[in-house]
Amino acid sequence: MDILSMVGILLGLVAILGGAVAKGSSLGALWNLAAFLIVVIGTLGATLIQARVPVFIHALRIFPWVFVPPNLDAKDMIDKIVGWSALSRKEGLLGLENASEVEPDPFLRKGLQLLVDGVEPQALRQILESDLDNRESFDLQGAKVYESMGIYSPTLGIIGAVMGLMAVMQNLADPSKLGHGIAAAFVATIYGVGMANLFFLPVSNKLKGIVQARVNYQVMLLEGLISIAEGENPRNIENKLSGFIQG
C-alpha cells in the first residue's frame, strides 16, 4: 500500500474543505449539481473522444497502482536470476524448462522459454526489447489519460462558471439572488481546478513514475537473461544487476 497517495488525497480534501470553512463558507456551498455535471461529465466526454477504447480500459486497470504499486523486488529477483544462471551452467539451458513453466511474470516466462529454445543472445535482446518498448508505450498512454483529464477539467470549470454567471445575469432584477448565484457559478471553477491539481495530474505523474520504475526493473531482467544466454559467471551477473537496485 502506498501510504503517500492516501495521505496526499486526504490532505487535499482537508485543504479544500478546511479552507472553505476557515474562509467563513459552509461545506454545503461547495456542492452544486449543475457544476458537477458540467465539469465531471464534460471532462469524461472530452477524454473519451481523445482516447482509444483499449487505452481507456487500460487506464482504469492501472489506476490501482496509485495505491498498490506492482511488486518490484529487485533483490529477490537478482537472487532468482543468479540461481537460474548456476542451474544453466550445471545442466545447460534446457535445465530452465521447469522454471519457465512455473514463472508467473509473463515477461520473464517468455524470456526463459526463448532461452530454453536456444535463441541467440542478440535475437533474444531484440525480441524482449520490442516487448518492453510496446508495454512501456501502452502503459504511458494509460497514464496520459489522467493527464488529459487534468488538462480538460479546468477549462470545463471555466465554462461552468461562465454558464452560471449567464444565469445570474438573467436575475439582475432580484438582488437577493445575485450573491448565491455568483457563488454557485464559481463552484464549477473549484471543481475543475481542484480535481486537476489535486487528483488527475498527480495520479498521472504517479503512474508515469511507476511505469518508469517497472521499465527499469524489466531492463534488469532482460540483462540478466542475456547474461545467462551468454554463459556469464553467476557472481558477475549478480554484480552487474546490483547496479539496478534503487533506494
Coordinates of N, CA and C in Angstrom, one line a residue:
M1 N 0.8 -1.2 0.0 CA 0.0 0.0 0.0 C 0.9 1.2 0.0
D2 N 0.6 2.2 -0.9 CA 1.4 3.4 -1.0 C 0.7 4.4 0.0
I3 N 1.3 4.6 1.1 CA 0.7 5.5 2.1 C 0.7 6.9 1.7
L4 N 1.7 7.3 0.9 CA 1.8 8.7 0.5 C 0.6 9.1 -0.4
S5 N 0.2 8.2 -1.2 CA -1.0 8.5 -2.1 C -2.2 8.7 -1.2
M6 N -2.4 7.9 -0.2 CA -3.6 8.0 0.7 C -3.5 9.4 1.5
V7 N -2.3 9.6 2.0 CA -2.1 10.9 2.8 C -2.3 12.1 1.9
G8 N -1.8 12.0 0.7 CA -1.9 13.1 -0.3 C -3.4 13.5 -0.6
I9 N -4.2 12.5 -0.8 CA -5.6 12.7 -1.1 C -6.3 13.3 0.1
L10 N -6.0 12.7 1.3 CA -6.7 13.3 2.5 C -6.3 14.7 2.7
L11 N -5.0 15.0 2.5 CA -4.5 16.4 2.7 C -5.2 17.4 1.7
G12 N -5.4 16.9 0.5 CA -6.0 17.7 -0.5 C -7.5 18.0 -0.1
L13 N -8.2 17.0 0.4 CA -9.6 17.2 0.8 C -9.6 18.2 2.0
V14 N -8.7 18.0 3.0 CA -8.6 18.8 4.1 C -8.3 20.3 3.7
A15 N -7.4 20.5 2.7 CA -7.1 21.8 2.3 C -8.3 22.5 1.7
I16 N -9.1 21.8 0.9 CA -10.3 22.4 0.3 C -11.4 22.7 1.3
L17 N -11.8 21.6 2.0 CA -12.9 21.7 2.9 C -12.5 22.6 4.1
G18 N -11.3 22.4 4.6 CA -10.9 23.2 5.8 C -10.8 24.6 5.4
G19 N -10.2 24.9 4.2 CA -10.1 26.2 3.7 C -11.4 26.9 3.5
A20 N -12.4 26.2 3.0 CA -13.7 26.8 2.8 C -14.3 27.2 4.2
V21 N -14.2 26.3 5.2 CA -14.7 26.7 6.5 C -14.0 27.8 7.1
A22 N -12.6 27.8 7.0 CA -11.8 28.9 7.5 C -12.2 30.2 6.9
K23 N -12.6 30.2 5.7 CA -13.0 31.5 5.0 C -14.4 31.9 5.3
G24 N -15.1 31.1 6.1 CA -16.4 31.5 6.5 C -17.5 31.0 5.7
S25 N -17.2 30.1 4.8 CA -18.2 29.4 3.9 C -18.7 28.2 4.6
S26 N -19.7 27.6 4.1 CA -20.3 26.3 4.6 C -19.9 25.2 3.6
L27 N -19.8 24.0 4.2 CA -19.5 22.9 3.3 C -20.6 22.7 2.2
G28 N -21.8 23.0 2.6 CA -22.9 22.9 1.6 C -22.7 23.8 0.4
A29 N -22.0 24.9 0.6 CA -21.8 25.8 -0.5 C -20.9 25.2 -1.6
L30 N -20.2 24.2 -1.2 CA -19.3 23.6 -2.2 C -20.0 22.6 -3.1
W31 N -21.2 22.3 -2.8 CA -21.9 21.3 -3.6 C -22.9 22.0 -4.6
N32 N -22.8 21.7 -5.9 CA -23.7 22.2 -6.9 C -23.8 21.2 -8.0
L33 N -25.0 20.6 -8.1 CA -25.2 19.5 -9.1 C -24.9 20.0 -10.5
A34 N -25.3 21.2 -10.9 CA -25.1 21.6 -12.3 C -23.6 21.7 -12.5
A35 N -22.8 22.3 -11.6 CA -21.4 22.4 -11.8 C -20.7 21.1 -11.9
F36 N -21.2 20.1 -11.0 CA -20.7 18.8 -11.1 C -20.9 18.1 -12.4
L37 N -22.1 18.2 -13.0 CA -22.4 17.6 -14.3 C -21.5 18.3 -15.4
I38 N -21.4 19.6 -15.4 CA -20.6 20.2 -16.4 C -19.2 19.8 -16.4
V39 N -18.6 19.8 -15.2 CA -17.1 19.6 -15.1 C -16.8 18.1 -15.2
V40 N -17.5 17.2 -14.4 CA -17.1 15.8 -14.4 C -17.6 15.1 -15.7
I41 N -18.8 15.3 -16.1 CA -19.3 14.6 -17.3 C -18.6 15.2 -18.5
G42 N -18.4 16.5 -18.5 CA -17.8 17.2 -19.6 C -16.3 16.7 -19.8
T43 N -15.6 16.6 -18.7 CA -14.2 16.1 -18.7 C -14.2 14.7 -19.2
L44 N -15.1 13.8 -18.7 CA -15.1 12.4 -19.1 C -15.4 12.3 -20.6
G45 N -16.4 13.2 -21.1 CA -16.7 13.2 -22.5 C -15.5 13.5 -23.4
A46 N -14.8 14.6 -23.0 CA -13.7 15.0 -23.8 C -12.6 14.0 -23.8
T47 N -12.4 13.3 -22.7 CA -11.4 12.2 -22.6 C -11.8 11.0 -23.5
L48 N -13.0 10.7 -23.5 CA -13.5 9.5 -24.3 C -13.3 9.8 -25.8
I49 N -13.5 11.1 -26.2 CA -13.3 11.4 -27.6 C -11.8 11.3 -27.9
Q50 N -10.9 11.6 -27.0 CA -9.5 11.5 -27.3 C -8.9 10.1 -27.3
A51 N -9.3 9.3 -26.3 CA -8.7 8.0 -26.0 C -9.3 6.9 -26.9
R52 N -8.5 6.0 -27.3 CA -9.0 4.7 -27.9 C -9.5 3.8 -26.8
V53 N -10.5 3.0 -27.1 CA -11.1 2.1 -26.1 C -10.1 1.3 -25.4
P54 N -9.1 0.6 -26.0 CA -8.2 -0.2 -25.3 C -7.4 0.6 -24.3
V55 N -7.0 1.8 -24.7 CA -6.2 2.7 -23.9 C -7.0 3.1 -22.6
F56 N -8.3 3.5 -22.8 CA -9.1 4.0 -21.7 C -9.3 2.8 -20.7
I57 N -9.6 1.6 -21.2 CA -9.8 0.5 -20.3 C -8.5 0.2 -19.6
H58 N -7.3 0.3 -20.3 CA -6.0 0.1 -19.6 C -5.8 1.1 -18.5
A59 N -6.2 2.4 -18.8 CA -6.0 3.4 -17.8 C -6.8 3.1 -16.5
L60 N -8.0 2.5 -16.7 CA -8.8 2.1 -15.5 C -8.1 0.9 -14.8
R61 N -7.5 0.0 -15.5 CA -6.9 -1.1 -14.9 C -5.6 -0.8 -14.1
I62 N -4.9 0.2 -14.6 CA -3.6 0.6 -13.9 C -3.8 1.6 -12.8
F63 N -5.1 2.2 -12.7 CA -5.3 3.1 -11.6 C -5.0 2.6 -10.2
P64 N -5.3 1.4 -9.9 CA -5.0 0.9 -8.5 C -3.5 0.9 -8.2
W65 N -2.6 1.0 -9.2 CA -1.2 1.2 -9.0 C -0.9 2.4 -8.1
V66 N -1.7 3.4 -8.2 CA -1.5 4.6 -7.4 C -1.5 4.3 -5.9
F67 N -2.3 3.3 -5.5 CA -2.4 2.9 -4.1 C -1.7 1.6 -3.8
V68 N -1.6 0.7 -4.8 CA -0.9 -0.6 -4.6 C 0.0 -0.8 -5.8
P69 N 1.2 -0.3 -5.8 CA 2.1 -0.4 -6.9 C 2.5 -1.9 -7.2
P70 N 2.9 -2.2 -8.4 CA 3.4 -3.6 -8.7 C 4.6 -3.9 -7.8
N71 N 4.6 -5.2 -7.4 CA 5.7 -5.6 -6.6 C 7.0 -5.7 -7.4
L72 N 8.0 -4.9 -7.2 CA 9.2 -4.9 -7.9 C 10.4 -5.1 -7.0
D73 N 10.5 -6.4 -6.5 CA 11.6 -6.7 -5.5 C 12.8 -7.1 -6.3
A74 N 13.7 -6.1 -6.5 CA 14.9 -6.3 -7.4 C 15.8 -7.3 -6.7
K75 N 16.0 -7.2 -5.4 CA 17.0 -8.1 -4.7 C 16.6 -9.5 -4.8
D76 N 15.3 -9.8 -4.6 CA 14.8 -11.1 -4.6 C 14.9 -11.7 -6.1
M77 N 14.7 -10.8 -7.1 CA 14.7 -11.3 -8.4 C 16.2 -11.5 -8.9
I78 N 17.1 -10.7 -8.4 CA 18.5 -11.0 -8.7 C 19.0 -12.3 -8.1
D79 N 18.5 -12.7 -6.9 CA 18.8 -14.0 -6.4 C 18.3 -15.1 -7.3
K80 N 17.1 -14.9 -7.8 CA 16.5 -15.9 -8.6 C 17.2 -16.0 -9.9
I81 N 17.6 -14.9 -10.5 CA 18.4 -15.0 -11.8 C 19.7 -15.6 -11.6
V82 N 20.4 -15.3 -10.5 CA 21.7 -15.9 -10.2 C 21.5 -17.4 -10.1
G83 N 20.4 -17.8 -9.4 CA 20.1 -19.3 -9.3 C 19.9 -19.9 -10.6
W84 N 19.2 -19.3 -11.5 CA 19.0 -19.8 -12.9 C 20.3 -19.9 -13.6
S85 N 21.2 -18.9 -13.4 CA 22.5 -18.9 -14.1 C 23.3 -20.1 -13.7
A86 N 23.3 -20.4 -12.3 CA 24.1 -21.5 -11.8 C 23.5 -22.8 -12.4
L87 N 22.1 -22.9 -12.4 CA 21.5 -24.1 -12.9 C 21.8 -24.3 -14.4
S88 N 21.8 -23.3 -15.2 CA 22.1 -23.4 -16.6 C 23.5 -23.8 -16.9
R89 N 24.4 -23.4 -16.1 CA 25.8 -23.8 -16.2 C 26.0 -25.2 -15.8
K90 N 25.2 -25.7 -15.0 CA 25.3 -27.1 -14.5 C 24.6 -28.0 -15.4
E91 N 23.4 -27.7 -15.8 CA 22.5 -28.6 -16.6 C 22.3 -28.2 -18.0
G92 N 22.8 -27.0 -18.4 CA 22.5 -26.5 -19.7 C 21.2 -25.7 -19.7
L93 N 20.9 -24.9 -20.8 CA 19.8 -24.1 -20.8 C 18.5 -24.9 -20.8
L94 N 18.5 -26.1 -21.2 CA 17.3 -26.9 -21.0 C 16.9 -27.2 -19.6
G95 N 17.8 -27.0 -18.7 CA 17.5 -27.1 -17.3 C 16.6 -26.0 -16.7
L96 N 16.4 -25.0 -17.6 CA 15.5 -23.9 -17.1 C 14.1 -24.1 -17.6
E97 N 13.8 -25.3 -18.2 CA 12.4 -25.5 -18.7 C 11.4 -25.5 -17.6
N98 N 11.7 -26.2 -16.5 CA 10.7 -26.2 -15.4 C 10.5 -24.8 -14.9
A99 N 11.5 -24.0 -14.8 CA 11.4 -22.6 -14.3 C 10.5 -21.8 -15.2
S100 N 10.6 -22.0 -16.5 CA 9.8 -21.3 -17.5 C 8.4 -21.6 -17.4
E101 N 8.1 -22.8 -17.0 CA 6.7 -23.3 -16.9 C 5.9 -22.8 -15.7
V102 N 6.7 -22.5 -14.6 CA 6.0 -22.1 -13.4 C 6.2 -20.6 -13.1
E103 N 7.0 -19.9 -13.9 CA 7.2 -18.5 -13.7 C 6.0 -17.6 -13.9
P104 N 5.5 -16.9 -12.9 CA 4.2 -16.1 -13.1 C 4.4 -14.8 -13.9
D105 N 5.6 -14.2 -13.9 CA 5.8 -13.0 -14.7 C 5.8 -13.3 -16.2
P106 N 4.9 -12.8 -17.0 CA 4.8 -13.1 -18.4 C 6.1 -12.7 -19.2
F107 N 6.7 -11.6 -18.8 CA 7.9 -11.1 -19.5 C 9.1 -12.1 -19.2
L108 N 9.2 -12.5 -17.9 CA 10.3 -13.4 -17.6 C 10.0 -14.8 -18.2
R109 N 8.8 -15.2 -18.1 CA 8.4 -16.5 -18.7 C 8.7 -16.6 -20.2
K110 N 8.4 -15.6 -20.9 CA 8.8 -15.6 -22.3 C 10.3 -15.6 -22.5
G111 N 11.0 -14.9 -21.7 CA 12.5 -14.9 -21.8 C 13.1 -16.2 -21.5
L112 N 12.6 -16.9 -20.5 CA 13.1 -18.2 -20.2 C 12.7 -19.2 -21.3
Q113 N 11.6 -19.1 -21.8 CA 11.2 -20.0 -22.9 C 12.1 -19.9 -24.1
L114 N 12.4 -18.6 -24.4 CA 13.3 -18.3 -25.5 C 14.7 -18.9 -25.2
L115 N 15.2 -18.8 -24.0 CA 16.5 -19.4 -23.6 C 16.4 -20.9 -23.8
V116 N 15.4 -21.5 -23.3 CA 15.2 -23.0 -23.5 C 15.2 -23.4 -24.9
D117 N 14.6 -22.5 -25.8 CA 14.6 -22.8 -27.2 C 15.9 -22.6 -27.9
G118 N 16.9 -22.1 -27.2 CA 18.2 -21.9 -27.8 C 18.3 -20.6 -28.6
V119 N 17.5 -19.6 -28.4 CA 17.6 -18.4 -29.2 C 18.9 -17.7 -28.9
E120 N 19.6 -17.2 -29.9 CA 20.8 -16.5 -29.7 C 20.7 -15.2 -28.9
P121 N 21.7 -14.8 -28.1 CA 21.6 -13.6 -27.3 C 21.1 -12.4 -28.0
Q122 N 21.6 -12.1 -29.2 CA 21.3 -10.9 -29.9 C 19.8 -10.9 -30.3
A123 N 19.3 -12.0 -30.8 CA 17.9 -12.2 -31.1 C 17.0 -12.1 -29.9
L124 N 17.5 -12.7 -28.8 CA 16.8 -12.6 -27.5 C 16.6 -11.2 -27.1
R125 N 17.7 -10.4 -27.2 CA 17.6 -9.0 -26.8 C 16.6 -8.2 -27.7
Q126 N 16.6 -8.5 -29.0 CA 15.7 -7.8 -29.9 C 14.2 -8.1 -29.5
I127 N 14.0 -9.3 -29.3 CA 12.6 -9.8 -29.0 C 12.1 -9.1 -27.7
L128 N 12.9 -9.2 -26.7 CA 12.5 -8.7 -25.4 C 12.4 -7.2 -25.3
E129 N 13.4 -6.6 -26.0 CA 13.3 -5.1 -26.0 C 12.1 -4.6 -26.8
S130 N 11.7 -5.3 -27.8 CA 10.5 -4.9 -28.5 C 9.3 -5.1 -27.6
D131 N 9.2 -6.2 -26.9 CA 8.1 -6.3 -25.9 C 8.1 -5.2 -24.9
L132 N 9.3 -4.9 -24.4 CA 9.4 -3.9 -23.3 C 9.0 -2.6 -23.8
D133 N 9.4 -2.2 -25.0 CA 9.1 -0.9 -25.6 C 7.5 -0.8 -25.8
N134 N 6.9 -1.8 -26.3 CA 5.5 -1.8 -26.6 C 4.7 -1.7 -25.2
R135 N 5.1 -2.4 -24.2 CA 4.5 -2.3 -22.9 C 4.6 -1.0 -22.3
E136 N 5.8 -0.4 -22.4 CA 6.0 0.9 -21.8 C 5.2 2.0 -22.5
S137 N 5.1 1.9 -23.8 CA 4.3 2.8 -24.6 C 2.8 2.7 -24.2
F138 N 2.3 1.5 -24.1 CA 0.9 1.3 -23.7 C 0.6 1.8 -22.3
D139 N 1.5 1.5 -21.4 CA 1.3 2.0 -20.0 C 1.3 3.5 -19.9
L140 N 2.2 4.1 -20.7 CA 2.3 5.6 -20.6 C 1.0 6.2 -21.2
Q141 N 0.5 5.6 -22.3 CA -0.8 6.1 -22.9 C -1.9 6.0 -21.8
G142 N -1.9 4.9 -21.0 CA -2.9 4.8 -20.0 C -2.7 6.0 -18.9
A143 N -1.5 6.2 -18.5 CA -1.2 7.3 -17.6 C -1.6 8.7 -18.1
K144 N -1.4 8.8 -19.4 CA -1.7 10.1 -20.0 C -3.2 10.4 -20.1
V145 N -4.0 9.4 -20.0 CA -5.5 9.6 -19.9 C -5.8 10.5 -18.8
Y146 N -5.2 10.3 -17.6 CA -5.4 11.1 -16.4 C -4.8 12.5 -16.6
E147 N -3.7 12.6 -17.3 CA -3.1 13.9 -17.6 C -4.1 14.7 -18.5
S148 N -4.7 14.0 -19.5 CA -5.7 14.7 -20.3 C -6.9 15.2 -19.5
M149 N -7.3 14.4 -18.5 CA -8.4 14.9 -17.7 C -8.0 16.1 -16.9
G150 N -6.7 16.1 -16.5 CA -6.2 17.3 -15.7 C -6.1 18.5 -16.6
I151 N -6.0 18.3 -17.9 CA -6.0 19.5 -18.8 C -7.4 20.0 -19.1
Y152 N -8.3 19.0 -19.3 CA -9.7 19.4 -19.7 C -10.5 20.0 -18.5
S153 N -10.3 19.4 -17.3 CA -11.3 19.8 -16.2 C -11.2 21.3 -15.9
P154 N -10.0 22.0 -15.8 CA -10.1 23.4 -15.5 C -10.8 24.2 -16.6
T155 N -10.7 23.8 -17.8 CA -11.4 24.5 -18.9 C -12.9 24.3 -18.7
L156 N -13.3 23.1 -18.4 CA -14.7 22.8 -18.2 C -15.2 23.6 -16.9
G157 N -14.3 23.8 -16.0 CA -14.7 24.6 -14.8 C -15.0 26.0 -15.2
I158 N -14.2 26.5 -16.1 CA -14.4 27.9 -16.5 C -15.7 28.0 -17.3
I159 N -16.0 27.0 -18.1 CA -17.2 27.0 -18.9 C -18.4 27.0 -17.9
G160 N -18.3 26.1 -16.9 CA -19.4 26.1 -15.9 C -19.6 27.4 -15.2
A161 N -18.5 28.1 -14.9 CA -18.6 29.4 -14.2 C -19.2 30.4 -15.1
V162 N -18.9 30.4 -16.4 CA -19.5 31.4 -17.3 C -21.0 31.1 -17.5
M163 N -21.3 29.8 -17.6 CA -22.7 29.4 -17.7 C -23.5 29.9 -16.4
G164 N -22.9 29.7 -15.3 CA -23.5 30.1 -14.0 C -23.7 31.6 -14.0
L165 N -22.7 32.4 -14.5 CA -22.8 33.9 -14.5 C -23.9 34.3 -15.5
M166 N -24.0 33.5 -16.6 CA -25.1 33.9 -17.5 C -26.5 33.7 -16.9
A167 N -26.6 32.7 -16.0 CA -27.9 32.5 -15.3 C -28.1 33.7 -14.3
V168 N -27.0 34.1 -13.7 CA -27.1 35.2 -12.7 C -27.5 36.5 -13.4
M169 N -27.0 36.7 -14.6 CA -27.4 38.0 -15.4 C -28.9 38.0 -15.7
Q170 N -29.5 36.9 -15.7 CA -30.9 36.8 -16.0 C -31.8 37.2 -14.8
N171 N -31.1 37.3 -13.6 CA -31.8 37.6 -12.4 C -31.3 39.0 -11.8
L172 N -30.8 39.9 -12.6 CA -30.3 41.1 -12.1 C -31.4 42.0 -11.4
A173 N -32.6 41.7 -11.8 CA -33.7 42.5 -11.2 C -34.0 42.1 -9.8
D174 N -33.4 40.9 -9.4 CA -33.7 40.4 -8.0 C -32.3 40.3 -7.3
P175 N -31.9 41.4 -6.6 CA -30.6 41.4 -6.0 C -30.4 40.3 -4.9
S176 N -31.4 39.8 -4.3 CA -31.3 38.8 -3.3 C -30.7 37.5 -3.9
K177 N -30.8 37.3 -5.2 CA -30.4 36.1 -5.8 C -28.9 36.2 -6.4
L178 N -28.4 37.4 -6.4 CA -27.1 37.6 -7.0 C -26.0 36.9 -6.3
G179 N -25.9 37.1 -5.0 CA -24.8 36.5 -4.2 C -24.8 35.0 -4.3
H180 N -25.9 34.4 -4.1 CA -26.0 32.9 -4.2 C -25.6 32.5 -5.6
G181 N -26.1 33.2 -6.6 CA -25.9 32.7 -7.9 C -24.4 32.8 -8.3
I182 N -23.8 33.9 -7.9 CA -22.3 34.1 -8.3 C -21.5 33.0 -7.5
A183 N -21.8 32.8 -6.3 CA -21.1 31.7 -5.5 C -21.2 30.4 -6.2
A184 N -22.4 30.0 -6.6 CA -22.7 28.8 -7.3 C -21.9 28.7 -8.6
A185 N -21.8 29.8 -9.3 CA -21.1 29.8 -10.6 C -19.6 29.5 -10.4
F186 N -19.0 30.0 -9.3 CA -17.6 29.7 -9.1 C -17.3 28.4 -8.5
V187 N -18.3 27.7 -8.1 CA -18.1 26.3 -7.6 C -17.6 25.4 -8.7
A188 N -18.0 25.7 -10.0 CA -17.6 24.9 -11.1 C -16.1 25.1 -11.3
T189 N -15.6 26.3 -11.1 CA -14.1 26.5 -11.2 C -13.4 25.8 -10.1
I190 N -13.9 25.7 -8.9 CA -13.3 25.0 -7.9 C -13.2 23.5 -8.2
Y191 N -14.3 23.0 -8.8 CA -14.3 21.6 -9.2 C -13.2 21.3 -10.2
G192 N -13.2 22.1 -11.3 CA -12.3 21.9 -12.4 C -10.9 22.0 -12.0
V193 N -10.5 23.1 -11.4 CA -9.1 23.4 -11.0 C -8.7 22.4 -9.9
G194 N -9.6 22.2 -8.9 CA -9.3 21.3 -7.8 C -9.0 19.9 -8.2
M195 N -9.9 19.3 -9.0 CA -9.7 17.9 -9.5 C -8.5 17.8 -10.3
A196 N -8.2 18.8 -11.1 CA -7.0 18.7 -12.0 C -5.7 18.7 -11.2
N197 N -5.6 19.6 -10.2 CA -4.3 19.8 -9.5 C -4.2 18.9 -8.2
L198 N -5.3 18.4 -7.7 CA -5.3 17.6 -6.5 C -5.5 16.1 -6.8
F199 N -5.9 15.8 -8.1 CA -6.2 14.4 -8.4 C -5.7 13.9 -9.7
F200 N -6.2 14.5 -10.8 CA -5.9 14.0 -12.1 C -4.4 14.1 -12.5
L201 N -3.8 15.3 -12.3 CA -2.4 15.4 -12.7 C -1.5 14.7 -11.7
P202 N -1.7 14.7 -10.4 CA -0.9 13.9 -9.5 C -1.0 12.4 -9.8
V203 N -2.2 11.9 -10.1 CA -2.3 10.5 -10.5 C -1.6 10.1 -11.7
S204 N -1.6 11.0 -12.7 CA -0.9 10.8 -14.0 C 0.6 10.7 -13.7
N205 N 1.1 11.7 -13.0 CA 2.6 11.7 -12.7 C 3.0 10.5 -11.8
K206 N 2.1 10.1 -10.9 CA 2.4 8.9 -10.1 C 2.5 7.7 -11.0
L207 N 1.6 7.5 -11.9 CA 1.6 6.3 -12.8 C 2.8 6.3 -13.7
K208 N 3.2 7.5 -14.2 CA 4.4 7.6 -15.0 C 5.6 7.2 -14.3
G209 N 5.7 7.6 -13.0 CA 6.9 7.2 -12.2 C 6.9 5.7 -12.0
I210 N 5.7 5.1 -11.8 CA 5.6 3.6 -11.6 C 6.0 2.9 -12.9
V211 N 5.5 3.4 -14.0 CA 5.8 2.8 -15.3 C 7.3 2.9 -15.5
Q212 N 8.0 4.0 -15.2 CA 9.4 4.1 -15.4 C 10.2 3.1 -14.5
A213 N 9.7 3.0 -13.2 CA 10.3 2.0 -12.3 C 10.2 0.6 -12.8
R214 N 9.0 0.3 -13.4 CA 8.7 -1.0 -13.9 C 9.6 -1.3 -15.1
V215 N 9.8 -0.3 -16.0 CA 10.7 -0.5 -17.1 C 12.1 -0.7 -16.7
N216 N 12.6 0.0 -15.7 CA 14.0 -0.2 -15.2 C 14.1 -1.6 -14.6
Y217 N 13.1 -2.1 -13.9 CA 13.1 -3.4 -13.4 C 13.1 -4.5 -14.5
Q218 N 12.4 -4.3 -15.6 CA 12.4 -5.2 -16.6 C 13.6 -5.2 -17.5
V219 N 14.3 -4.0 -17.5 CA 15.6 -3.9 -18.2 C 16.6 -4.8 -17.4
M220 N 16.5 -4.7 -16.1 CA 17.3 -5.6 -15.3 C 17.1 -7.1 -15.6
L221 N 15.8 -7.5 -15.7 CA 15.5 -8.8 -16.0 C 16.1 -9.2 -17.4
L222 N 15.9 -8.3 -18.3 CA 16.5 -8.5 -19.7 C 18.0 -8.8 -19.7
E223 N 18.7 -7.9 -19.0 CA 20.1 -8.0 -18.9 C 20.5 -9.3 -18.2
G224 N 19.7 -9.7 -17.2 CA 20.0 -11.0 -16.5 C 19.8 -12.2 -17.5
L225 N 18.8 -12.2 -18.2 CA 18.5 -13.3 -19.2 C 19.6 -13.3 -20.3
I226 N 20.0 -12.1 -20.8 CA 21.0 -12.1 -21.8 C 22.3 -12.7 -21.2
S227 N 22.6 -12.3 -20.0 CA 23.9 -12.8 -19.3 C 23.8 -14.3 -19.2
I228 N 22.7 -14.9 -18.9 CA 22.5 -16.3 -18.8 C 22.8 -16.9 -20.2
A229 N 22.2 -16.3 -21.2 CA 22.3 -16.8 -22.6 C 23.8 -16.8 -23.0
E230 N 24.6 -15.8 -22.5 CA 26.0 -15.7 -22.9 C 26.9 -16.5 -22.0
G231 N 26.3 -17.2 -21.0 CA 27.1 -18.1 -20.1 C 28.0 -17.4 -19.1
E232 N 27.6 -16.2 -18.7 CA 28.4 -15.5 -17.8 C 28.4 -16.1 -16.4
N233 N 29.5 -15.8 -15.7 CA 29.6 -16.4 -14.3 C 28.5 -15.8 -13.4
P234 N 27.9 -16.6 -12.6 CA 26.8 -16.1 -11.7 C 27.2 -14.9 -10.8
R235 N 28.5 -14.9 -10.3 CA 28.9 -13.8 -9.5 C 29.0 -12.5 -10.3
N236 N 29.4 -12.6 -11.6 CA 29.5 -11.4 -12.4 C 28.1 -10.9 -12.7
I237 N 27.1 -11.8 -12.9 CA 25.8 -11.5 -13.2 C 25.2 -10.7 -12.0
E238 N 25.5 -11.2 -10.8 CA 25.0 -10.6 -9.5 C 25.5 -9.2 -9.4
N239 N 26.8 -9.0 -9.7 CA 27.4 -7.7 -9.6 C 26.9 -6.7 -10.6
K240 N 26.6 -7.2 -11.8 CA 26.1 -6.4 -12.9 C 24.7 -5.9 -12.5
L241 N 23.8 -6.8 -12.1 CA 22.4 -6.5 -11.8 C 22.2 -5.7 -10.5
S242 N 23.2 -5.8 -9.6 CA 23.1 -5.0 -8.4 C 23.0 -3.5 -8.7
G243 N 23.6 -3.1 -9.8 CA 23.6 -1.6 -10.1 C 22.2 -1.1 -10.4
F244 N 21.2 -2.0 -10.7 CA 19.8 -1.6 -11.0 C 19.0 -1.3 -9.7
I245 N 19.5 -1.7 -8.5 CA 18.8 -1.5 -7.3 C 18.8 -0.1 -6.9
Q246 N 17.6 0.5 -6.7 CA 17.4 1.9 -6.4 C 16.9 2.0 -4.9
G247 N 17.4 2.9 -4.2 CA 17.0 3.1 -2.8 C 17.3 2.0 -1.9

